[in-house]
Short mmCIF file of C-alpha atoms in Angstrom, two decimals:
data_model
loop_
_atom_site.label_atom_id
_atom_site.label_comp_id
_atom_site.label_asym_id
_atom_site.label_seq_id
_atom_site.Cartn_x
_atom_site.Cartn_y
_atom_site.Cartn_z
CA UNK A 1 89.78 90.16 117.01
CA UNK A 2 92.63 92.71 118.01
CA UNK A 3 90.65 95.58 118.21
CA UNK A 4 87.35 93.94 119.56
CA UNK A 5 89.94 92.18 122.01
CA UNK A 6 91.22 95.86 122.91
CA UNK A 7 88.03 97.76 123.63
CA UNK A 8 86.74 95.08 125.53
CA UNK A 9 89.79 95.60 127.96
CA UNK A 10 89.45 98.71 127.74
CA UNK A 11 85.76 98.59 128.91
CA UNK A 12 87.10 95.96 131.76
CA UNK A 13 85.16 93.19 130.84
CA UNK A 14 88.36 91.45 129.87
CA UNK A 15 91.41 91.47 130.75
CA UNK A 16 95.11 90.87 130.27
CA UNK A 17 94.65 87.08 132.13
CA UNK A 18 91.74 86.45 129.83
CA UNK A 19 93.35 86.90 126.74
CA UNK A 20 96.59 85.21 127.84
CA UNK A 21 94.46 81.91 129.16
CA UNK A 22 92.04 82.16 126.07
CA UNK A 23 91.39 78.75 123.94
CA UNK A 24 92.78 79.76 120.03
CA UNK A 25 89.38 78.53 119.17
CA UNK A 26 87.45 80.63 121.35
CA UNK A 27 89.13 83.98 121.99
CA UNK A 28 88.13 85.98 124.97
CA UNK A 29 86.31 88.50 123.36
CA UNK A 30 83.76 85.65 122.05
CA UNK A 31 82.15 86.29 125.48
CA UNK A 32 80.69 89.27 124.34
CA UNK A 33 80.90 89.77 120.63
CA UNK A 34 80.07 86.27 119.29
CA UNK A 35 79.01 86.61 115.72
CA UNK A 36 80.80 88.31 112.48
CA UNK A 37 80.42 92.00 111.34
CA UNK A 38 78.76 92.20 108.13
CA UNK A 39 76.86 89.99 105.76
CA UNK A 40 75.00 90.68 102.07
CA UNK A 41 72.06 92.63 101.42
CA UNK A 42 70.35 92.03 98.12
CA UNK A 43 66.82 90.50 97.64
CA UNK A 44 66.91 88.72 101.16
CA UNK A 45 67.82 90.79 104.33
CA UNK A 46 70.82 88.25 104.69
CA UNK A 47 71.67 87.28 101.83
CA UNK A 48 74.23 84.85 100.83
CA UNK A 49 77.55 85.26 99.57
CA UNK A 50 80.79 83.96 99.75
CA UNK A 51 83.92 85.83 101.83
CA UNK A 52 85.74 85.36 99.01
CA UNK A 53 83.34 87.08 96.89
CA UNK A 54 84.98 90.41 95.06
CA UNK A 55 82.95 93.62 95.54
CA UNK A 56 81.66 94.77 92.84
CA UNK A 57 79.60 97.66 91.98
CA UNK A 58 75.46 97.76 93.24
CA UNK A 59 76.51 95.03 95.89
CA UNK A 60 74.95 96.49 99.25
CA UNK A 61 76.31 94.40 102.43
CA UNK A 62 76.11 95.54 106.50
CA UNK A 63 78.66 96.99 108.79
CA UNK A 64 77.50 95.76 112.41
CA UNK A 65 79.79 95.12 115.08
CA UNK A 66 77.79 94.60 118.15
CA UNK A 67 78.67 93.64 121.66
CA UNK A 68 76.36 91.83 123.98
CA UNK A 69 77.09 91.24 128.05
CA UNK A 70 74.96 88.05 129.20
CA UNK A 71 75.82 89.39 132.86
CA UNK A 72 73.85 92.75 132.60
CA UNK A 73 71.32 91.02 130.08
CA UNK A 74 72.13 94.11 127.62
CA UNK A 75 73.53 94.15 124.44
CA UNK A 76 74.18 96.54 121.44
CA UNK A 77 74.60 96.25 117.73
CA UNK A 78 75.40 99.33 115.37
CA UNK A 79 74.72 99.00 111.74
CA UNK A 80 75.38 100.83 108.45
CA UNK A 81 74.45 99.57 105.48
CA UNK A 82 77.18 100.16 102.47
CA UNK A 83 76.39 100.28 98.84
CA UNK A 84 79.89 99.71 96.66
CA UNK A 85 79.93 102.15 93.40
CA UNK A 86 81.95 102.59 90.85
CA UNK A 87 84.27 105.25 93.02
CA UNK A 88 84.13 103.32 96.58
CA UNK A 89 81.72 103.09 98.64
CA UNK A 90 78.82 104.89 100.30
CA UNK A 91 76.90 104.85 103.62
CA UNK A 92 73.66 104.10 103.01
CA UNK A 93 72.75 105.23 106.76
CA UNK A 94 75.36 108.19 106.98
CA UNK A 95 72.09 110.25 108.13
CA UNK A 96 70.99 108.21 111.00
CA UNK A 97 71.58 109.51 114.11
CA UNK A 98 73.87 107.34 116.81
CA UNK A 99 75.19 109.47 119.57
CA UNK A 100 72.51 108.80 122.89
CA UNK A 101 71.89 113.02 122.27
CA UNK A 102 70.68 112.46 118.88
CA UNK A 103 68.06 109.83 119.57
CA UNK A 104 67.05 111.46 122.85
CA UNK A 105 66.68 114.84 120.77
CA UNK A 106 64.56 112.84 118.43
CA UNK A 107 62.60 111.20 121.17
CA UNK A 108 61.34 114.40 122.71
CA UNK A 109 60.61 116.21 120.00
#
């Protein structure tokens, strides 16, 4: 929540007041990023898995913090899918482009 709670200040769409006044159960940043990061891959697109649940080599799971802004009706979610292997980890989408010039390169070519 710290660092969600930061950028969103940092984009304005919070602020200082917000998170002072903010209900422990519902922090401000809930207004715009309302859901967790990550969940399992495996033979269903979410699969299901503890939190508790050790990583262990050939698991896959997501990476996808997303923020959404009800007041604009727009919203945004980044993912990378990440296989863990015997030596870490690796980015099953490290190839796919994310920065606005890559897909616009990609969309008029």
């Amino acid at each position: 929540g710290k660092i969600m709670t930061s950028e969103l200040i940092g984009l304005g769409l919070i602020d200082q007041t917000d998170v002072k006044n903010e209900d422990p159960n519902w922090p401000a940043y809930k207004k715009y990023f309302m859901h967790g990061t990550s969940h399992h891959i495996g033979l269903d697109v979410h699969d299901v898995a503890s939190i508790y649940t050790e990583f262990k080599p050939g698991m896959v799971f997501t990476v996808e913090p997303g923020i959404y802004i009800p007041a604009e009706g727009i919203g945004i979610r980044l993912e990378d899918d990440i296989q863990i292997t015997e030596n870490g980890q690796f980015n099953l989408m490290r190839n796919i482009p994310l920065e606005a010039e890559e897909i616009e390169e990609i969309m008029n070519s």
